[in-house]
XYZ file of C-alpha atoms in Angstrom:
296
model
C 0.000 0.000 0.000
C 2.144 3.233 -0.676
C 4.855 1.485 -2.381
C 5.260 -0.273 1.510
C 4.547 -3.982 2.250
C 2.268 -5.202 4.967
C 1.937 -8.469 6.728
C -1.369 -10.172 6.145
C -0.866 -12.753 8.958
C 0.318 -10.551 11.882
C -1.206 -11.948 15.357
C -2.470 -14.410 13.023
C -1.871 -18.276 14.654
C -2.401 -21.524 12.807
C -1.676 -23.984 15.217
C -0.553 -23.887 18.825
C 0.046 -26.149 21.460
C 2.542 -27.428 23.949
C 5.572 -30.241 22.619
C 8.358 -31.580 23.883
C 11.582 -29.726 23.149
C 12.361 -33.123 21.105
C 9.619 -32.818 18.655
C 11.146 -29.944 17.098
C 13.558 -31.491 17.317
C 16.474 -30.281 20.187
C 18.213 -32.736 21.743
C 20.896 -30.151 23.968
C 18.621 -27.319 24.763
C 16.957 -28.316 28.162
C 16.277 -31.636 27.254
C 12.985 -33.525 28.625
C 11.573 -29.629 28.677
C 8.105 -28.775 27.141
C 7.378 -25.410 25.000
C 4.262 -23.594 23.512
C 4.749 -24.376 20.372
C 3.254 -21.739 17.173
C 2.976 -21.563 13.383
C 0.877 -19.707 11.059
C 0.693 -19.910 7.215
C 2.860 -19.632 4.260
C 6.660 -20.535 3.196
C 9.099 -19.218 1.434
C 10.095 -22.415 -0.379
C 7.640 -24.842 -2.459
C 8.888 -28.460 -1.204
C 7.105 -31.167 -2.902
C 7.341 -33.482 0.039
C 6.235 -30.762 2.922
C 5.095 -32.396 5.553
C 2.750 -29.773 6.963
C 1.513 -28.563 3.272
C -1.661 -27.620 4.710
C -0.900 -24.563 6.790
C 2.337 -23.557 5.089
C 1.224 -24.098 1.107
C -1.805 -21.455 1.508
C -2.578 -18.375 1.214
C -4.328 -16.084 4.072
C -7.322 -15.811 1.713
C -7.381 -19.955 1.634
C -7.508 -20.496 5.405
C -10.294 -19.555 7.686
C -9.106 -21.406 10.986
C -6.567 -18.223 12.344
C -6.499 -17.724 16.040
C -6.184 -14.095 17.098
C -3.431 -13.833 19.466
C -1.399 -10.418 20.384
C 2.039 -10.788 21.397
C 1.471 -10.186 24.702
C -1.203 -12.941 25.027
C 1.134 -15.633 23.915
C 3.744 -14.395 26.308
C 1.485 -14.697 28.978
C -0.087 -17.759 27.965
C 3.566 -19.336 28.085
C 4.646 -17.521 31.151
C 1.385 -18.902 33.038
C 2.851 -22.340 32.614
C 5.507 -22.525 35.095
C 7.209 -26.153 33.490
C 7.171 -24.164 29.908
C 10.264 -23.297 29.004
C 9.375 -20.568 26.560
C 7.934 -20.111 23.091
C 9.065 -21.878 19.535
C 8.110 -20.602 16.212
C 7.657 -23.619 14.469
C 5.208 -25.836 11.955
C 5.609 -23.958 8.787
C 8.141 -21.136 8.021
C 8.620 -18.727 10.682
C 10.178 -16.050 8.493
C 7.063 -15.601 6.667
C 6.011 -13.926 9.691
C 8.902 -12.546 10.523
C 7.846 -9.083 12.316
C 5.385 -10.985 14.386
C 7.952 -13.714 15.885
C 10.850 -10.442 16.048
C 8.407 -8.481 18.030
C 7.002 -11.992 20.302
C 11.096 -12.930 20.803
C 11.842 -9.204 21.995
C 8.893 -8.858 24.292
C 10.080 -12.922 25.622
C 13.809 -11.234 25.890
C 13.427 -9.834 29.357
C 10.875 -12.645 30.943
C 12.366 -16.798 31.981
C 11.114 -17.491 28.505
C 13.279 -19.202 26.004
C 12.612 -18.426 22.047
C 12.988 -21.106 19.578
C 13.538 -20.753 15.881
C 12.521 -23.791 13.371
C 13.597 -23.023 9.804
C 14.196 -23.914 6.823
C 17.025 -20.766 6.868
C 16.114 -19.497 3.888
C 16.591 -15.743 5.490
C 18.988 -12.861 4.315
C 21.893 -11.596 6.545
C 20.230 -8.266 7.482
C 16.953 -9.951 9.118
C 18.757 -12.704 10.573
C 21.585 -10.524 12.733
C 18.715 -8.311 13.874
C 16.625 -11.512 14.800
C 19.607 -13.571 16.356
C 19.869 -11.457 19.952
C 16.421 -12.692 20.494
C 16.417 -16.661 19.394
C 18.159 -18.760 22.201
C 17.934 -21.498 20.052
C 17.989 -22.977 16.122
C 17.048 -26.171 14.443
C 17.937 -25.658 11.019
C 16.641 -28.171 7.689
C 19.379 -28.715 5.571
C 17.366 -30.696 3.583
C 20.751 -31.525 0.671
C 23.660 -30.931 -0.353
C 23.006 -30.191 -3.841
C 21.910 -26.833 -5.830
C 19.921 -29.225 -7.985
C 18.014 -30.429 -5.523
C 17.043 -27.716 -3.632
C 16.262 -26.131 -7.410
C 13.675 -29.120 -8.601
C 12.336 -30.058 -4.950
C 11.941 -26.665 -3.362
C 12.357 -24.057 -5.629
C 14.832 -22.169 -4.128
C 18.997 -22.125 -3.236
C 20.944 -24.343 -1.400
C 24.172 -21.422 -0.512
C 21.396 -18.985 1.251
C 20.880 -21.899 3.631
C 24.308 -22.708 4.401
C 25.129 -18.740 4.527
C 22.445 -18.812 7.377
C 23.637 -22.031 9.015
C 27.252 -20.063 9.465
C 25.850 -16.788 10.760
C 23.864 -18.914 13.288
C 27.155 -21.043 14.144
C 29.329 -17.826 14.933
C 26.684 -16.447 17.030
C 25.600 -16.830 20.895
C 22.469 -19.121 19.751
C 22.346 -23.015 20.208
C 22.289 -24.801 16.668
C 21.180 -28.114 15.625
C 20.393 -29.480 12.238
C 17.634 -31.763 10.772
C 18.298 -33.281 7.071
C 15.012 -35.174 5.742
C 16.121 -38.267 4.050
C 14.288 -38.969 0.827
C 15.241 -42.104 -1.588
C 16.648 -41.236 -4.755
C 16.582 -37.719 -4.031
C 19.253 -36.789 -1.261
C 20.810 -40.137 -0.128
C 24.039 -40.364 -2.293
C 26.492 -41.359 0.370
C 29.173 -39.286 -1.851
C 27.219 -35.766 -1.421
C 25.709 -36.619 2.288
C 29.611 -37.607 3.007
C 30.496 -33.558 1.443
C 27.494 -31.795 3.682
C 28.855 -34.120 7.248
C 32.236 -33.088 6.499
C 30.906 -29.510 5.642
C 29.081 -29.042 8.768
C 31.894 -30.492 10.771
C 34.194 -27.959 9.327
C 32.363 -24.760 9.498
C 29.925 -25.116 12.926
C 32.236 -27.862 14.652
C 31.822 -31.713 15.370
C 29.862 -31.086 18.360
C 26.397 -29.850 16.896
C 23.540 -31.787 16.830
C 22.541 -33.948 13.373
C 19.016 -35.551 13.160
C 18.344 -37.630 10.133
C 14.708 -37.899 9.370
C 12.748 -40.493 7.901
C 10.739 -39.242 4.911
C 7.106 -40.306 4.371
C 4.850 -39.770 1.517
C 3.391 -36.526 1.661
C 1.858 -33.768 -0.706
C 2.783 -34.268 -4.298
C 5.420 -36.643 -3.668
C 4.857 -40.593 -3.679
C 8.094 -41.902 -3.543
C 8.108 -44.788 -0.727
C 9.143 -44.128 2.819
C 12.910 -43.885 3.275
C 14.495 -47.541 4.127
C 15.522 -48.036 7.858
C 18.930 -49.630 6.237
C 19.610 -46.399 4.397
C 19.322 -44.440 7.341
C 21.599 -46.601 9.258
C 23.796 -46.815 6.361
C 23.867 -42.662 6.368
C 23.853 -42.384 10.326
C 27.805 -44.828 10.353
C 28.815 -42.116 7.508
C 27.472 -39.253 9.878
C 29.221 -40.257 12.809
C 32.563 -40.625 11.239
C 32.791 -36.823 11.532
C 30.335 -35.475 13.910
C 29.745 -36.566 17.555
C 26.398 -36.420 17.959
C 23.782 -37.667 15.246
C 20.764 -38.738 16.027
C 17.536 -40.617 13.703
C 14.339 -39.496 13.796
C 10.624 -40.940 12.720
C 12.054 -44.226 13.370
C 12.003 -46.516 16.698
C 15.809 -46.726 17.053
C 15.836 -46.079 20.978
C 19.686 -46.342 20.922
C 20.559 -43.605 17.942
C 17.892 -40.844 19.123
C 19.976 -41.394 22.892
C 23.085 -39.368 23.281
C 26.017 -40.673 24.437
C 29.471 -39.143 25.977
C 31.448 -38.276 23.317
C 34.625 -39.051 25.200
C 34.173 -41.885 27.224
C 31.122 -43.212 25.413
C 28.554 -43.309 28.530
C 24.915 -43.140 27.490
C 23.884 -39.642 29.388
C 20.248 -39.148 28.167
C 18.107 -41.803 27.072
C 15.323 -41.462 24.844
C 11.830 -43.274 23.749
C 9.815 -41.269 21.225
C 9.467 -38.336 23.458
C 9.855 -39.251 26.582
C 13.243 -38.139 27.985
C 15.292 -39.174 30.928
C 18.665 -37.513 31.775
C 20.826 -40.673 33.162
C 24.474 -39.390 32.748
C 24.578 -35.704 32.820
C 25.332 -33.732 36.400
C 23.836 -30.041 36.554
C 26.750 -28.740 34.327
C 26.201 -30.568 31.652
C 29.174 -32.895 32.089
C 29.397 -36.306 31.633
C 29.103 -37.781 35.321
C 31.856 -40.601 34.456
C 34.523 -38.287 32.991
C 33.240 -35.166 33.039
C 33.788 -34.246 29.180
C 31.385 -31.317 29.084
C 28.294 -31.920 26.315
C 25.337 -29.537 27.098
C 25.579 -25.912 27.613
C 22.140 -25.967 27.941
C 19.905 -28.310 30.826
């Protein structure tokens, strides 16, 4: 209007609720901890296989199910729920709605609450440094290693992504990544072997990989990723990054995280229940005391 843009989806709230930390996922930011969880619509990227196609592949005009929340509501509502930990932006893309999570993550800034960013990091630099003092915490899809992919399957550019993923690695924020596994499309051991040895390199062996098990969904059909090519991917992973961790599948042992020193298993995990076994208030392993959480 003007020549200026304006939001259509400000205060606007497709889906809410409370999750575990681990469903989004984070497995070293306060783990076994529960957060009010929000996402409205739209995306900036037009993935094929989106899981959650229905709030993020419409348009304001095609969905009549918003909640009307102000940023102060939602603070409240979290900060009324004393085990919440704080408030993740989360189910489709939260940049789409960028001035509404900036403006929810300042007004969180000076409260117990925690804010939690779930991207696809598809962001510019200018946005993202003014939105990083605010976001405690990242999980970041990488969802390939390949400009062709992320050309045919989403419609957008892999570099972007890993430009974001650096920013995010050199700042104060906790990272983690998520890669979504998808036969035929981004399980070449050759190219997932370049992106583990890429991460590695530029945010450091010690942050958090979760491998994903693809499902049909949306307009794609292709079968659900094999358990043995996840396994196959996860002994490639772990060759060069300490913790990696499977997801969608019932693998109780590779979604617990073990001691990267001494090898002790310090949280254990089934689905989403939680239990920290080997980790003393620090965050240090309670055999040898390698340090592994900053955050608990």
């Amino acid at each position: 209007m003007g020549g200026d843009l304006y939001t259509e989806i400000f205060e606007k709230v497709a889906a809410y609720g409370s999750d575990p930390i681990e469903k989004k996922p984070l497995y070293h930011f306060y783990p076994g901890s529960k957060i009010l969880s929000i996402g409205t619509i739209g995306c900036n990227l037009k993935c094929s296989f989106c899981q959650n196609y229905r709030i993020s592949q419409v348009s304001p005009d095609e969905f009549d199910n918003f909640k009307l929340f102000s940023t102060e509501e939602l603070v409240q509502i979290a900060l009324n729920d004393e085990d919440n930990l704080g408030v993740a932006f989360t189910y489709s893309e939260p940049g789409i709605a960028y001035e509404y999570m900036y403006e929810m993550a300042k007004r969180a800034l000076n409260t117990r609450l925690k804010s939690v960013l779930v991207t696809n990091g598809y962001i510019n630099k200018a946005p993202l440094l003014r939105l990083l003092p605010y976001i405690d915490a990242f999980n970041v899809d990488l969802k390939a290693f390949s400009e062709n992919f992320y050309h045919k399957m989403t419609h957008a550019k892999l570099e972007p992504v890993k430009n974001s993923i650096r920013i995010i690695a050199q700042s104060e924020s906790h990272l983690e990544l998520t890669n979504l596994v998808i036969p035929g499309m981004n399980d070449d051991f050759d190219e997932f072997e370049e992106m583990v040895r890429w991460i590695a390199g530029e945010t450091g062996k010690d942050t958090p990989l979760h491998l994903s098990r693809y499902f049909p969904a949306f307009k794609q059909n292709i079968a659900a990723t094999p358990v043995n090519t996840l396994l196959d991917l996860f002994e490639i992973a772990v060759r060069h990054l300490n913790y990696v961790y499977l997801g969608n599948v019932a693998d109780e042992r590779r979604s617990s995280t073990y001691c990267s020193k001494c090898h002790q298993r310090v949280i254990d995990r089934s689905g989403y229940y939680t239990e920290i076994s080997g980790l003393d208030k620090k965050g240090n392993c309670t055999n040898c005391h390698h340090h592994i959480i900053d955050y608990i």
